[in-house]
Structures are given as structure tokens and as C-alpha cells.
Short mmCIF file of C-alpha atoms in Angstrom, two decimals:
data_model
loop_
_atom_site.label_atom_id
_atom_site.label_comp_id
_atom_site.label_asym_id
_atom_site.label_seq_id
_atom_site.Cartn_x
_atom_site.Cartn_y
_atom_site.Cartn_z
CA MET Z 37 85.51 69.83 90.36
CA PHE Z 38 84.66 66.14 89.88
CA PHE Z 39 81.29 64.43 90.27
CA PHE Z 40 80.90 60.65 90.40
CA PHE Z 41 77.42 59.02 90.27
CA SER Z 42 76.80 55.38 90.96
CA ASP Z 43 73.61 53.35 91.27
CA ASN Z 44 73.54 53.57 95.07
CA GLU Z 45 75.79 56.42 96.15
CA THR Z 46 76.92 59.86 95.08
CA PHE Z 47 80.50 61.10 95.50
CA ILE Z 48 81.53 64.73 95.26
CA ASN Z 49 85.22 65.41 95.25
CA LEU Z 50 86.27 69.05 95.52
CA PRO Z 51 89.93 69.97 95.37
CA PRO Z 52 91.21 72.22 98.19
CA GLU Z 53 92.23 75.01 95.86
CA SER Z 54 88.65 75.44 94.72
CA LYS Z 55 87.82 77.28 97.95
CA SER Z 56 90.02 80.17 97.01
CA ASP Z 57 88.44 80.53 93.57
CA ASP Z 58 86.21 83.46 92.69
CA VAL Z 59 83.29 81.09 92.02
CA ASP Z 60 80.63 80.99 94.74
CA LEU Z 61 80.58 77.25 95.48
CA GLU Z 62 77.80 77.50 98.04
CA ALA Z 63 75.44 79.03 95.49
CA LEU Z 64 76.43 76.45 92.87
CA VAL Z 65 75.72 73.54 95.23
CA ASN Z 66 72.40 75.01 96.26
CA ASP Z 67 71.39 75.28 92.59
CA MET Z 68 72.37 71.64 92.07
CA ASN Z 69 70.38 70.55 95.13
CA SER Z 70 67.25 72.33 93.90
CA SER Z 71 67.56 70.84 90.38
CA LEU Z 72 68.06 67.31 91.75
CA GLU Z 73 65.12 67.72 94.11
CA SER Z 74 62.83 68.72 91.26
CA LEU Z 75 64.05 65.78 89.17
CA TYR Z 76 63.55 63.26 92.00
CA SER Z 77 60.12 64.64 92.85
CA SER Z 78 58.97 64.28 89.21
CA CYS Z 79 60.37 60.75 88.88
CA SER Z 80 59.81 59.15 92.29
CA GLY Z 81 56.70 60.89 93.58
CA PRO Z 82 56.13 62.51 96.98
CA GLN Z 83 58.00 59.77 98.89
CA THR Z 84 61.36 60.86 97.48
CA GLU Z 85 63.75 62.43 99.96
CA SER Z 86 66.85 64.48 99.09
CA THR Z 87 69.82 65.38 101.27
CA PRO Z 88 72.09 68.39 100.85
CA LEU Z 89 75.51 67.60 99.53
CA LEU Z 90 77.46 70.03 101.73
CA HIS Z 91 77.23 70.97 105.38
CA ASN Z 92 79.29 73.83 106.65
CA GLY Z 93 81.41 73.83 103.54
CA GLN Z 94 82.69 70.28 103.99
CA THR Z 95 82.44 67.25 101.76
CA SER Z 96 80.05 64.53 102.92
CA LEU Z 97 79.02 61.17 101.67
CA ARG Z 98 75.24 60.65 101.40
CA ARG Z 99 73.10 57.88 99.91
CA SER Z 100 71.25 59.00 96.81
CA GLN Z 101 67.72 58.00 95.71
CA PRO Z 102 67.30 55.74 92.69
CA MET Z 103 66.53 57.47 89.39
CA HIS Z 104 63.73 56.02 87.18
CA ILE Z 105 65.29 56.10 83.75
CA LEU Z 106 62.11 54.92 81.94
CA ALA Z 107 60.08 57.72 83.44
CA VAL Z 108 62.67 60.26 82.35
CA ARG Z 109 62.63 58.86 78.81
CA ARG Z 110 58.85 59.00 78.75
CA LEU Z 111 58.92 62.64 79.80
CA GLN Z 112 61.43 63.42 77.08
CA GLU Z 113 59.30 61.68 74.44
CA GLU Z 114 56.19 63.56 75.50
CA GLU Z 115 58.08 66.82 75.37
CA LEU Z 116 59.34 65.95 71.88
CA GLN Z 117 55.81 65.11 70.71
CA LEU Z 118 54.49 68.40 72.03
CA ARG Z 119 57.19 70.25 70.15
CA THR Z 120 56.55 68.41 66.86
CA SER Z 121 52.76 68.77 67.10
CA SER Z 122 53.09 72.50 67.59
CA LEU Z 123 55.19 72.83 64.45
CA PRO Z 124 53.40 74.29 61.40
CA ALA Z 125 52.66 72.12 58.35
CA ILE Z 126 55.62 71.88 55.98
CA PRO Z 127 54.91 72.31 52.24
CA ASN Z 128 55.72 69.13 50.36
CA PRO Z 129 58.26 69.79 47.56
CA PHE Z 130 57.27 66.50 45.84
CA PRO Z 131 53.44 66.27 45.97
CA GLU Z 132 53.33 63.53 43.34
CA LEU Z 133 55.26 61.22 45.67
CA CYS Z 134 52.89 61.68 48.59
CA SER Z 135 50.53 58.70 48.63
CA PRO Z 136 47.59 59.91 50.80
CA ALA Z 137 45.32 61.40 48.16
CA SER Z 138 48.35 63.25 46.65
CA SER Z 139 48.24 65.84 49.39
CA PRO Z 140 50.44 68.91 48.69
CA VAL Z 141 51.06 69.49 52.42
CA LEU Z 142 52.89 67.16 54.77
CA SER Z 143 51.38 67.17 58.25
CA PRO Z 144 53.07 65.48 61.21
CA GLY Z 145 52.52 61.75 60.99
CA SER Z 146 51.41 61.74 57.35
CA LEU Z 147 54.51 59.87 56.22
CA PRO Z 148 54.49 56.96 56.09
CA PRO Z 149 50.68 56.52 55.56
CA GLY Z 150 49.05 54.75 58.44
CA ASP Z 151 46.11 53.32 56.40
CA PRO Z 152 46.99 51.56 53.14
CA THR Z 153 43.38 51.79 51.93
CA THR Z 154 43.83 55.49 51.15
CA GLY Z 155 45.96 54.75 48.11
CA LYS Z 156 45.25 53.48 44.61
CA HIS Z 157 44.84 49.81 43.74
CA ILE Z 158 45.49 47.91 40.52
CA VAL Z 159 42.67 45.73 39.18
CA LYS Z 160 42.82 43.64 36.00
CA ILE Z 161 39.58 43.15 34.08
CA PHE Z 162 39.10 40.53 31.35
CA SER Z 163 36.64 40.56 28.46
CA GLU Z 164 34.93 37.53 26.94
CA ASP Z 165 37.71 37.07 24.38
CA GLY Z 166 40.32 36.68 27.14
CA VAL Z 167 41.96 40.09 26.66
CA GLY Z 168 42.79 41.83 29.94
CA LYS Z 169 42.86 45.52 30.83
CA VAL Z 170 44.62 47.00 33.86
CA VAL Z 171 42.70 49.73 35.68
CA GLU Z 172 43.83 51.85 38.62
CA ILE Z 173 40.96 52.52 41.03
CA PRO Z 174 40.55 53.97 44.53
CA ALA Z 175 39.79 51.74 47.47
CA ASP Z 176 36.20 52.96 47.80
CA MET Z 177 35.16 52.38 44.17
CA MET Z 178 32.05 50.23 43.85
CA ALA Z 179 31.30 47.71 41.12
CA ARG Z 180 28.73 50.05 39.58
CA ASP Z 181 31.26 52.86 39.17
CA LEU Z 182 33.89 50.56 37.70
CA CYS Z 183 31.39 49.25 35.13
CA GLN Z 184 30.55 52.82 34.11
CA LEU Z 185 34.26 53.58 33.79
CA LEU Z 186 34.77 50.55 31.52
CA VAL Z 187 31.70 51.47 29.46
CA TYR Z 188 33.09 54.96 28.97
CA LYS Z 189 36.53 53.70 27.95
CA SER Z 190 35.11 51.03 25.63
CA HIS Z 191 32.76 53.50 23.86
CA CYS Z 192 29.71 51.27 24.28
CA LEU Z 193 26.13 52.03 25.26
CA ASP Z 194 25.44 52.27 28.99
CA ASP Z 195 22.03 50.61 29.40
CA ASN Z 196 22.61 49.65 33.08
CA SER Z 197 23.00 45.97 32.19
CA TRP Z 198 26.80 45.73 32.43
CA VAL Z 199 28.15 43.74 35.35
CA LEU Z 200 31.44 42.73 36.91
CA VAL Z 201 31.75 38.96 37.29
CA GLU Z 202 33.88 37.18 39.90
CA HIS Z 203 35.20 34.14 38.02
CA HIS Z 204 37.09 31.14 39.42
CA PRO Z 205 38.17 28.92 36.48
CA LEU Z 206 39.70 26.12 38.57
CA LEU Z 207 36.59 25.70 40.70
CA GLY Z 208 34.24 26.41 37.80
CA LEU Z 209 32.38 29.15 39.74
CA GLU Z 210 31.21 32.64 38.88
CA ARG Z 211 28.86 35.27 40.25
CA CYS Z 212 27.86 38.83 39.40
CA LEU Z 213 29.01 41.45 41.88
CA GLU Z 214 26.30 43.61 43.36
CA ASP Z 215 26.49 47.28 42.40
CA HIS Z 216 27.29 48.43 45.92
CA GLU Z 217 30.14 45.96 46.58
CA LEU Z 218 33.67 47.38 46.88
CA VAL Z 219 35.87 45.94 44.16
CA VAL Z 220 39.07 46.09 46.23
CA GLN Z 221 37.51 44.13 49.08
CA VAL Z 222 36.23 41.44 46.73
CA GLN Z 223 39.64 41.20 45.06
CA ALA Z 224 41.31 40.77 48.46
CA SER Z 225 39.07 37.79 49.25
CA MET Z 226 39.68 36.06 45.90
CA ASN Z 227 42.15 33.23 45.36
CA SER Z 228 45.14 33.45 43.06
CA ASP Z 229 43.20 31.91 40.15
CA GLY Z 230 40.25 34.30 40.50
CA ARG Z 231 39.67 37.08 37.98
CA PHE Z 232 37.12 39.75 37.06
CA LEU Z 233 35.10 39.56 33.83
CA PHE Z 234 33.21 42.42 32.18
CA ARG Z 235 30.03 41.36 30.43
CA LYS Z 236 26.32 41.98 29.93
CA ASN Z 237 23.67 40.53 32.21
CA TYR Z 238 20.13 41.61 31.37
CA ALA Z 239 18.66 39.55 34.24
CA LYS Z 240 20.47 41.45 37.01
CA TYR Z 241 17.29 43.23 38.14
CA GLU Z 242 14.72 41.48 35.96
CA PHE Z 243 12.99 40.01 39.03
CA PHE Z 244 11.82 43.53 39.96
CA ARG Z 245 9.99 43.77 36.61
CA ASN Z 246 8.61 40.21 36.41
CA PRO Z 247 8.66 38.74 39.94
CA LEU Z 248 6.17 35.94 39.19
CA THR Z 249 8.53 34.53 36.56
CA PHE Z 250 11.33 34.23 39.11
CA PHE Z 251 9.26 33.00 42.07
CA PRO Z 252 6.88 30.13 41.19
CA GLU Z 253 3.94 29.86 43.55
CA HIS Z 254 4.71 26.28 44.57
CA MET Z 255 8.19 27.33 45.84
CA VAL Z 256 7.13 30.31 47.98
CA ALA Z 257 5.55 29.23 51.27
CA TRP Z 258 3.71 32.54 51.72
CA CYS Z 259 1.95 32.05 48.37
CA GLN Z 260 0.62 28.67 49.45
CA GLU Z 261 -0.76 30.09 52.70
CA THR Z 262 -2.72 32.83 50.85
CA ASN Z 263 -4.35 30.54 48.24
CA HIS Z 264 -2.08 31.61 45.36
CA THR Z 265 -3.63 35.08 44.89
CA ILE Z 266 -0.75 37.50 45.37
CA PRO Z 267 -0.09 40.55 43.18
CA PRO Z 268 3.53 40.98 42.02
CA SER Z 269 4.06 44.21 43.99
CA GLN Z 270 2.97 42.56 47.23
CA LEU Z 271 5.23 39.58 46.58
CA LEU Z 272 8.29 41.82 46.22
CA GLN Z 273 7.30 43.91 49.22
CA ASN Z 274 7.10 40.76 51.28
CA PHE Z 275 10.66 39.81 50.32
CA LEU Z 276 12.07 43.30 50.94
CA SER Z 277 10.33 43.97 54.24
CA THR Z 278 12.21 42.91 57.35
CA ASN Z 279 8.94 42.46 59.28
CA SER Z 280 7.76 39.59 57.08
CA CYS Z 281 9.09 36.04 57.08
CA PRO Z 282 8.93 34.66 53.52
CA GLU Z 283 10.34 31.26 52.79
CA ILE Z 284 11.49 29.40 49.68
CA GLN Z 285 11.14 25.65 49.86
CA GLY Z 286 11.64 22.65 47.65
CA TYR Z 287 13.82 19.66 46.86
CA LEU Z 288 17.48 20.11 45.98
CA TYR Z 289 20.33 17.74 45.31
CA ILE Z 290 23.25 18.23 47.70
CA LYS Z 291 26.69 16.75 47.28
CA GLU Z 292 27.94 14.94 50.33
CA VAL Z 293 31.25 16.24 51.71
CA GLY Z 294 34.20 14.12 50.60
CA ARG Z 295 32.09 11.98 48.25
CA LYS Z 296 31.01 12.01 44.63
CA SER Z 297 27.43 10.99 45.41
CA TRP Z 298 24.46 13.38 45.52
CA LYS Z 299 21.49 13.21 47.88
CA LYS Z 300 18.02 14.67 47.34
CA VAL Z 301 16.92 16.70 50.37
CA TYR Z 302 14.00 19.02 51.15
CA MET Z 303 15.36 22.51 51.94
CA PHE Z 304 14.16 25.85 53.26
CA LEU Z 305 15.68 29.27 52.52
CA ARG Z 306 15.02 31.93 55.14
CA ARG Z 307 16.57 35.22 56.21
CA SER Z 308 18.54 33.38 58.89
CA GLY Z 309 20.10 30.90 56.45
CA LEU Z 310 19.67 27.79 54.34
CA TYR Z 311 18.27 24.75 56.16
CA CYS Z 312 17.70 21.13 55.23
CA SER Z 313 15.14 18.83 56.78
CA THR Z 314 16.40 15.60 58.30
CA LYS Z 315 12.91 14.08 58.19
CA GLY Z 316 11.13 14.43 54.88
CA ALA Z 317 9.58 17.89 54.41
CA SER Z 318 9.17 18.59 58.12
CA LYS Z 319 9.56 22.21 59.27
CA GLU Z 320 9.89 21.44 62.96
CA PRO Z 321 12.99 23.06 64.49
CA ARG Z 322 14.29 19.73 65.77
CA HIS Z 323 14.33 18.40 62.20
CA LEU Z 324 16.08 21.42 60.61
CA GLN Z 325 19.84 21.56 60.11
CA LEU Z 326 21.65 24.79 59.18
CA LEU Z 327 23.72 24.43 56.00
CA ALA Z 328 24.87 27.99 55.32
CA ASP Z 329 24.66 31.45 56.85
CA LEU Z 330 23.70 34.11 54.31
CA GLU Z 331 25.71 36.92 55.89
CA ASP Z 332 29.05 35.12 55.75
CA SER Z 333 28.79 33.55 52.29
CA ASN Z 334 28.02 34.22 48.62
CA ILE Z 335 26.13 32.22 46.02
CA PHE Z 336 27.81 31.18 42.76
CA THR Z 337 26.72 29.56 39.52
CA VAL Z 338 28.61 26.36 38.74
CA ILE Z 339 29.55 26.34 35.03
CA THR Z 340 31.24 22.92 34.99
CA GLY Z 341 28.75 20.95 37.06
CA LYS Z 342 28.29 17.68 35.19
CA LYS Z 343 31.85 17.47 33.99
CA GLN Z 344 33.70 18.35 37.19
CA HIS Z 345 31.27 17.31 39.95
CA SER Z 346 29.16 14.60 38.25
CA ALA Z 347 26.02 16.61 38.99
CA PRO Z 348 22.65 14.94 38.31
CA THR Z 349 21.44 17.92 36.23
CA ASP Z 350 22.92 20.95 34.45
CA PHE Z 351 21.42 23.43 36.94
CA GLU Z 352 24.06 23.46 39.65
CA PHE Z 353 24.93 26.29 42.03
CA CYS Z 354 27.20 26.65 45.04
CA ILE Z 355 27.37 28.50 48.37
CA LYS Z 356 30.92 29.61 49.12
CA PRO Z 357 31.98 31.06 52.51
CA ASN Z 358 33.67 34.46 52.36
CA LYS Z 359 36.70 33.18 54.28
CA SER Z 360 37.07 30.11 52.12
CA ARG Z 361 40.58 29.22 50.96
CA GLY Z 362 39.28 27.77 47.71
CA GLU Z 363 39.15 24.14 48.80
CA MET Z 364 36.36 21.97 47.46
CA LYS Z 365 35.43 20.60 50.89
CA GLU Z 366 34.46 24.10 52.06
CA LEU Z 367 31.85 24.56 49.32
CA ARG Z 368 28.17 23.61 49.52
CA MET Z 369 27.40 22.12 46.11
CA LEU Z 370 23.67 22.16 45.26
CA CYS Z 371 21.71 21.17 42.18
CA ALA Z 372 18.14 22.02 41.07
CA GLU Z 373 15.73 20.18 38.80
CA ASP Z 374 15.40 22.96 36.19
CA GLU Z 375 16.58 26.48 35.38
CA GLN Z 376 13.55 28.19 36.91
CA SER Z 377 14.11 26.48 40.26
CA ARG Z 378 17.80 27.38 40.29
CA THR Z 379 16.99 31.01 39.45
CA CYS Z 380 14.42 31.11 42.26
CA TRP Z 381 16.88 29.83 44.88
CA MET Z 382 19.69 32.17 43.76
CA THR Z 383 17.44 35.25 43.52
CA GLY Z 384 15.95 34.52 46.94
CA PHE Z 385 19.45 34.24 48.39
CA ARG Z 386 20.30 37.73 47.07
CA LEU Z 387 17.07 39.26 48.36
CA PHE Z 388 17.38 37.73 51.82
CA LYS Z 389 21.02 38.81 52.15
CA TYR Z 390 20.86 42.39 50.82
CA GLY Z 391 17.16 43.27 51.08
CA ILE Z 392 16.25 46.86 50.30
CA ILE Z 393 19.81 47.61 49.09
CA LEU Z 394 19.07 45.68 45.88
CA TYR Z 395 16.00 47.80 45.24
CA GLN Z 396 18.03 50.97 45.78
CA ASN Z 397 20.63 49.70 43.30
CA TYR Z 398 17.83 49.05 40.80
CA LYS Z 399 16.34 52.54 41.19
CA LEU Z 400 19.59 54.49 41.31
CA PRO Z 401 20.24 54.60 37.51
CA GLN Z 402 16.74 55.98 36.97
CA GLN Z 403 17.37 58.71 39.52
CA ARG Z 404 20.71 59.56 37.91
CA LYS Z 405 19.24 60.14 34.45
CA PRO Z 406 18.76 63.91 34.91
CA LEU Z 407 22.33 64.19 36.19
CA LEU Z 408 25.43 63.94 34.01
CA SER Z 409 27.61 61.12 35.30
CA PRO Z 410 31.40 61.44 34.93
CA PHE Z 411 31.41 57.96 33.38
CA SER Z 412 28.26 58.31 31.29
CA ALA Z 413 27.97 56.84 27.83
CA PRO Z 414 29.95 58.76 25.21
CA VAL Z 415 27.93 61.46 23.53
CA ARG Z 416 28.02 62.33 19.89
CA SER Z 417 30.86 64.39 18.53
CA VAL Z 418 30.55 68.08 17.70
CA SER Z 419 30.44 67.35 13.98
CA GLU Z 420 27.51 64.93 14.45
CA ASN Z 421 25.64 67.40 16.65
CA SER Z 422 26.02 70.07 14.00
CA LEU Z 423 24.27 67.93 11.34
CA VAL Z 424 20.70 68.84 10.41
CA ALA Z 425 18.09 67.22 8.20
CA MET Z 426 17.72 68.84 4.77
CA ASP Z 427 15.10 68.61 2.04
CA PHE Z 428 16.37 69.04 -1.52
CA SER Z 429 13.17 68.03 -3.34
CA GLY Z 430 12.46 71.62 -4.40
CA ARG Z 431 14.50 74.23 -6.19
CA ILE Z 432 16.07 75.43 -2.94
CA GLY Z 433 17.09 73.22 -0.05
CA ARG Z 434 15.42 73.79 3.29
CA VAL Z 435 16.12 72.68 6.87
CA ILE Z 436 13.60 70.18 8.29
CA ASP Z 437 12.70 71.43 11.76
CA ASN Z 438 9.99 68.88 12.55
CA PRO Z 439 11.66 65.75 14.07
CA VAL Z 440 8.85 63.47 12.83
CA GLU Z 441 9.30 64.73 9.29
CA ALA Z 442 13.08 64.33 9.61
CA GLN Z 443 12.67 60.69 10.68
CA CYS Z 444 10.31 59.96 7.79
CA ALA Z 445 12.77 61.56 5.38
CA ALA Z 446 15.60 59.39 6.73
CA MET Z 447 13.52 56.22 6.31
CA GLU Z 448 12.52 57.21 2.79
CA GLU Z 449 16.15 57.91 1.94
CA GLY Z 450 17.08 54.44 3.19
CA HIS Z 451 14.45 52.75 1.03
CA THR Z 452 15.52 54.83 -1.95
CA TRP Z 453 19.13 53.77 -1.44
CA ARG Z 454 18.15 50.09 -1.37
CA LYS Z 455 16.07 50.42 -4.54
CA ARG Z 456 18.82 52.35 -6.31
CA THR Z 457 21.42 49.74 -5.34
CA GLN Z 458 19.16 46.93 -6.51
CA ARG Z 459 18.42 48.66 -9.85
CA MET Z 460 22.10 49.35 -10.51
CA ASN Z 461 23.02 45.72 -9.98
CA VAL Z 462 20.17 44.47 -12.18
CA ILE Z 463 21.20 46.60 -15.18
CA GLY Z 464 24.77 45.37 -14.81
CA SER Z 465 26.52 48.54 -13.69
CA GLN Z 466 30.13 48.28 -12.58
CA SER Z 467 29.43 48.26 -8.83
CA PRO Z 468 32.44 47.54 -6.63
CA LEU Z 469 30.34 45.08 -4.62
CA HIS Z 470 27.53 42.99 -6.07
CA HIS Z 471 24.15 43.24 -4.35
CA SER Z 472 24.06 39.58 -3.34
CA THR Z 473 27.58 39.87 -1.98
CA LEU Z 474 26.64 43.01 -0.08
CA ASN Z 475 23.64 41.31 1.53
CA SER Z 476 25.81 38.44 2.68
CA VAL Z 477 28.36 40.63 4.50
CA ILE Z 478 26.43 43.71 5.59
CA HIS Z 479 25.49 42.11 8.94
CA ILE Z 480 29.02 41.09 9.96
CA ALA Z 481 29.63 44.26 11.97
CA GLN Z 482 26.40 43.92 13.98
CA LEU Z 483 26.64 43.18 17.71
CA TRP Z 484 24.12 40.33 17.52
CA TYR Z 485 26.00 38.43 14.78
CA TYR Z 486 28.38 35.73 16.05
CA GLY Z 487 29.39 33.94 12.85
CA ARG Z 488 30.34 30.27 12.99
CA ILE Z 489 29.71 29.17 16.55
CA THR Z 490 28.25 25.88 17.72
CA ARG Z 491 24.81 25.32 19.19
CA GLU Z 492 26.35 24.67 22.62
CA GLU Z 493 28.37 27.89 22.43
CA SER Z 494 25.23 29.90 21.69
CA HIS Z 495 23.57 28.31 24.74
CA ARG Z 496 26.52 29.31 26.92
CA ILE Z 497 26.37 32.94 25.72
CA ILE Z 498 22.62 33.15 26.35
CA HIS Z 499 23.11 31.69 29.85
CA GLN Z 500 25.86 34.18 30.68
CA GLN Z 501 23.87 37.22 29.61
CA GLY Z 502 20.77 36.55 31.66
CA GLN Z 503 18.21 34.28 29.95
CA VAL Z 504 15.55 36.99 29.79
CA ASP Z 505 12.74 37.05 27.26
CA GLY Z 506 13.86 38.46 23.91
CA LEU Z 507 17.59 37.84 24.35
CA PHE Z 508 18.90 36.76 20.93
CA LEU Z 509 21.84 36.27 18.58
CA VAL Z 510 22.32 35.22 14.95
CA ARG Z 511 24.85 32.61 13.85
CA VAL Z 512 25.74 30.56 10.78
CA SER Z 513 23.86 27.29 10.45
CA GLN Z 514 25.94 24.16 10.95
CA SER Z 515 23.68 21.95 8.85
CA ASN Z 516 23.18 24.40 5.94
CA PRO Z 517 26.18 26.65 5.19
CA LYS Z 518 24.01 29.06 3.16
CA ALA Z 519 21.48 29.53 5.99
CA PHE Z 520 21.56 31.26 9.36
CA VAL Z 521 20.06 30.49 12.76
CA LEU Z 522 18.27 32.87 15.12
CA THR Z 523 18.85 31.78 18.74
CA LEU Z 524 16.19 33.23 21.03
CA CYS Z 525 15.43 32.95 24.76
CA HIS Z 526 11.82 32.78 25.94
CA HIS Z 527 10.55 31.72 29.40
CA LYS Z 528 14.00 30.49 30.44
CA LYS Z 529 14.14 28.22 27.41
CA ILE Z 530 16.43 28.62 24.39
CA LYS Z 531 14.92 28.09 20.95
CA HIS Z 532 16.46 28.07 17.49
CA PHE Z 533 14.84 29.34 14.26
CA GLN Z 534 16.46 28.73 10.88
CA ILE Z 535 16.76 31.66 8.48
CA LEU Z 536 16.62 30.21 4.97
CA PRO Z 537 17.63 31.95 1.74
CA CYS Z 538 15.00 32.04 -1.00
CA GLU Z 539 15.40 33.29 -4.56
CA GLU Z 540 12.82 35.32 -6.46
CA ASP Z 541 13.32 36.99 -9.87
CA GLY Z 542 17.04 36.37 -9.66
CA GLN Z 543 17.39 38.04 -6.25
CA VAL Z 544 18.16 36.31 -2.95
CA PHE Z 545 15.98 37.01 0.10
CA PHE Z 546 16.01 35.74 3.69
CA SER Z 547 12.96 34.43 5.47
CA LEU Z 548 11.96 32.88 8.81
CA ASP Z 549 8.52 31.65 7.71
CA ASP Z 550 9.23 29.72 4.48
CA GLY Z 551 9.12 32.75 2.21
CA VAL Z 552 5.93 34.38 3.52
CA THR Z 553 7.87 37.39 4.80
CA LYS Z 554 11.05 38.11 2.84
CA PHE Z 555 13.93 40.45 3.62
CA THR Z 556 16.85 41.54 1.48
CA ASP Z 557 19.40 41.13 4.32
CA LEU Z 558 19.67 40.07 7.94
CA ILE Z 559 19.61 43.63 9.25
CA GLN Z 560 16.15 44.15 7.77
CA LEU Z 561 15.00 40.86 9.25
CA VAL Z 562 16.22 41.68 12.77
CA GLU Z 563 14.78 45.20 12.66
CA PHE Z 564 11.38 43.83 11.58
CA TYR Z 565 11.18 41.27 14.40
CA GLN Z 566 12.30 43.86 16.91
CA LEU Z 567 9.03 45.68 16.12
CA ASN Z 568 6.80 42.70 15.29
CA ARG Z 569 6.62 39.29 16.93
CA GLY Z 570 5.51 37.52 13.75
CA VAL Z 571 6.12 33.77 13.97
CA LEU Z 572 8.39 34.15 17.00
CA PRO Z 573 7.20 33.61 20.60
CA CYS Z 574 8.29 37.15 21.52
CA LYS Z 575 9.91 40.21 19.99
CA LEU Z 576 13.67 40.54 19.70
CA LYS Z 577 14.61 42.83 22.61
CA HIS Z 578 18.17 42.31 23.84
CA PRO Z 579 21.03 41.46 21.50
CA CYS Z 580 23.85 39.39 22.97
CA THR Z 581 26.75 41.81 23.14
CA VAL Z 582 30.46 41.17 23.57
CA VAL Z 583 32.78 44.16 23.96
CA ALA Z 584 36.55 44.04 23.55
CA LEU Z 585 38.31 46.06 26.25
#
């Protein structure tokens, strides 16, 4: 039996001897007719007509209907999908090679992964000394969680002042990531020269504690309308509430696009964006020109303003679009008159863009205190926890249960150690380290001691870590090699106080007030001014800290 199918006709050629075979040809042809009819009806619809191939046992030539090959293929694919979807899940023999969350079971369609964001991502973090550390993080890790992870791995104190900084060295820009920002998304928007820095920033949420310091009354339009009598809580509530319309206003220098010149313009910062007035300080809509949309851009501090952009002052900042390719013509370069004005503009930008989310980020660490975080600060070891305070003044030692008494005993022991060390050196005992030598090196391991750095370098460190009241460091004096300098920040201004050595009865002391208050070493001096203001404008609160990753 031979069958020949063409595009337009169907030929059936039956040899004569087939009639005498035992096979029932009539039944076979009827089965073929019924199968072809069902196929045509499924492919061509109700208009399809079919003709029998045999009449009265004789061969005939009939025109066939066209077959829709694409429809047949689609039916086969659907049937295959139904079969595969009904199959049970197959255990994965290599779970470590399965990228989606290391799933031990392979479900249909799980390989290859359809969404690349379900995997791990590699992020490189740099410390202040330029040393980098590679960290593998999930796609949904926020900046807050990554900072806690780095704090845990670096064995440093988690005081909720660590930040992740987006740094662009070629453009001279940097900004602190907000706690809720996804690190992977920020990394994807960065240029090839961009990098992440891990550092302290005590001013991250300082405006919630001292709002009047960050928002001068003459720069907030709402303050001027209410005769300058606004409590701090109401000022913050006005910025966080979406029903109110606060406004920051004042003069700023703006760099003209494609030129090196700067122009002084009166500007307004609102929730809808940053505007400049084309006619003096007019607020009329026809005189306002939109410079930047807050939703589609971020605000950066310019760290090379005067050198790279010939800025009129040192207080330059920049508004960079999120989709910027890193070209200078896409940036809005701005410059303020002083540090307080720049801080006001940049803080207002953050509040208008993120609103209540910033307040939730500020309150979250306080709510997490009762809970044990997986990346919390390292606790003391078992051996340290097993230590107890003892009193050996009597015949038999006893355990000191009262914590106040234990603290007094520790302080008394410290004073006794200092007196004993001083007495041993005076009588000329063979001490491995002379007392004067010990006083000159005992502070080297402290976080606030920076050694031989310049005055400009100390300013840069203070600027980077927030410029809050009480932020300090100690360095070696450049003018007097035997003296030290206390660099302190107060009211956004950096001040320097010289620590001079003074000798009395053959012993060297250190003093900030020309010998009125003397200390045997720098550690004693810093501890005293952390508790007492003395001759300083404020107490020492926040030491400048640099951690090596």
C-alpha cells in the first residue's frame, strides 16, 4: 500500500493483489477517514470538508484540504507543556549549584533562573586607608544591614553612626546612602570609577535632635510667616507632613552649563523640586524655573570644589540625576555662602525626597535594642563574662556584688597603679619603660589619636564624620614637636586647642589651660574633658574613628 501526499492533492495507490489479502481494507480506510476528519476539524475549523477516499472499493482522486502546520505545532507544544507541568518535582542531586536561593528541589522552569536578582552579588567596600574588602550580599540587602555586617566583621562598636558612602573620585562627589536604600541597585547606577566607603557620620540623623541648628529661621519661609516662634518639634513635623508646604529659600551660586563662571541666583526648595527665580527673589510662578526634580536625582557633597570647578566658596554641593552617565554637563553644581547654609539645603533635600521614611530609619535602631540582631556588635567573650570583682583588703577575699562598689574599686585600683608606677620610677627601680616614656606612648592605640597629620587633614576628617558638636581628635603639633593639638568641632566650626607639656618636680604633665589643670597623660586629659567642659566650648563627645576592614 502506498500513500502520496502533496500540498493540493492526495493520491492513494493500492496494488490489485491487496484485495485478496486477509486485511479488511474497507475498515482500514474508514479509520483513516475518521482520523483525518478529526485532524482537519481541529486545524481548519467548522468550514473544513472531507471526502471519502474510496467509493465502492475503487480508487479515486479527490482534492484534499490544506493542513495548518503552525496550528498542529502549537497543539503539540501545549500538549508537551501539560505533560511537563504534571510531572512531580525532581530532587536536585547538586543543590549547591542551583542558584535560586540554593533550592534543593528543581521545579519545572527553575533552570535557568528567570530573575537574576534572586542570586548573590559581589560588592567591594573600601575603608579610609584605601584597603578594600569584598562582600557577598543578597539583592535585597539594605545599606543599614550591610553596615551592621561590616561592624560585626570589623569588631567595632555599633553606635548607629556608621554609614555607606557612594564616592566618585573623578567627579569629586560623595554622599551617604540612606539606611533603606538597596546596595545592589545603587551599585548598578554607579559609574566605573564609583566605589563604596565605610566610615562614621555622626550627623546622619542629628537634625532630628537639634533641628534649629540645621534650619536657620531666615532660610525657612514658614518660620518667617509665623514671626519666628516655632518649637523644634513643630518644625520637624511641618517638614515630615505631606499636608504642609514648607519651603527653603536663599541665595546660591550656580555654575552655568558649559562655562567656568558662577552666577548668584535666588532659589526655592520645595517638595516638587528645586526652583530658581528669574527676577530677583520673586515667587510668582511665571518667574520660577525648575532646576531639578527631587524624585529622579540625588544630592552630593563636592569635595574638590575650588580646585576642580573654581567654586567661589568651599561649601559646594551638587544635584546628580539618577540616570546620569557621569558627564559634567549633566550635573547641577551649586555653592553656598557658609557651611550652615549648605547643610540646610542638603538636609531639606533629603527630608523633601524621603519624608517620614527618614524618621522611621532614625527610630528603628531604638526599637531594635530589645531584640538581638544577627549583625549586632560583638559581645564579650566567655572568659570576660566569667570575671567578677574581688576585694582582697581583708584576710579573706570576697566577691563584690554591688556594681557601684565594684566601679569604685576599679577606679581606686587605677589610681593606685598610677601612684605605684610613679613611685617606682622616682626611686630609680629597673622598670622596663620609664614613666615619661610611658606617658608619651600610652595614647597611641586610642581611636581619637591621629599622630602627625596636617591641620587641613584634620579639617577633612571632621568634615567627613559629620561636624556635630563635640566631635574631636588629637594630633601632634606642627609648630611644637613636644606638644599636641586637640581639634574640636562646635557649631559647625572647627577649633584647635594646643596641649602643652609642663614640668613639675621632675615630672612631665599635659595641660590645656597653661598648667591650671594638669594630667599625667593624654588619656587622662581626654577622659576629664569628656565629663567636664572646662575651658572648651563643649564637652568631648564623639571621637573621630577610622576602622580598617
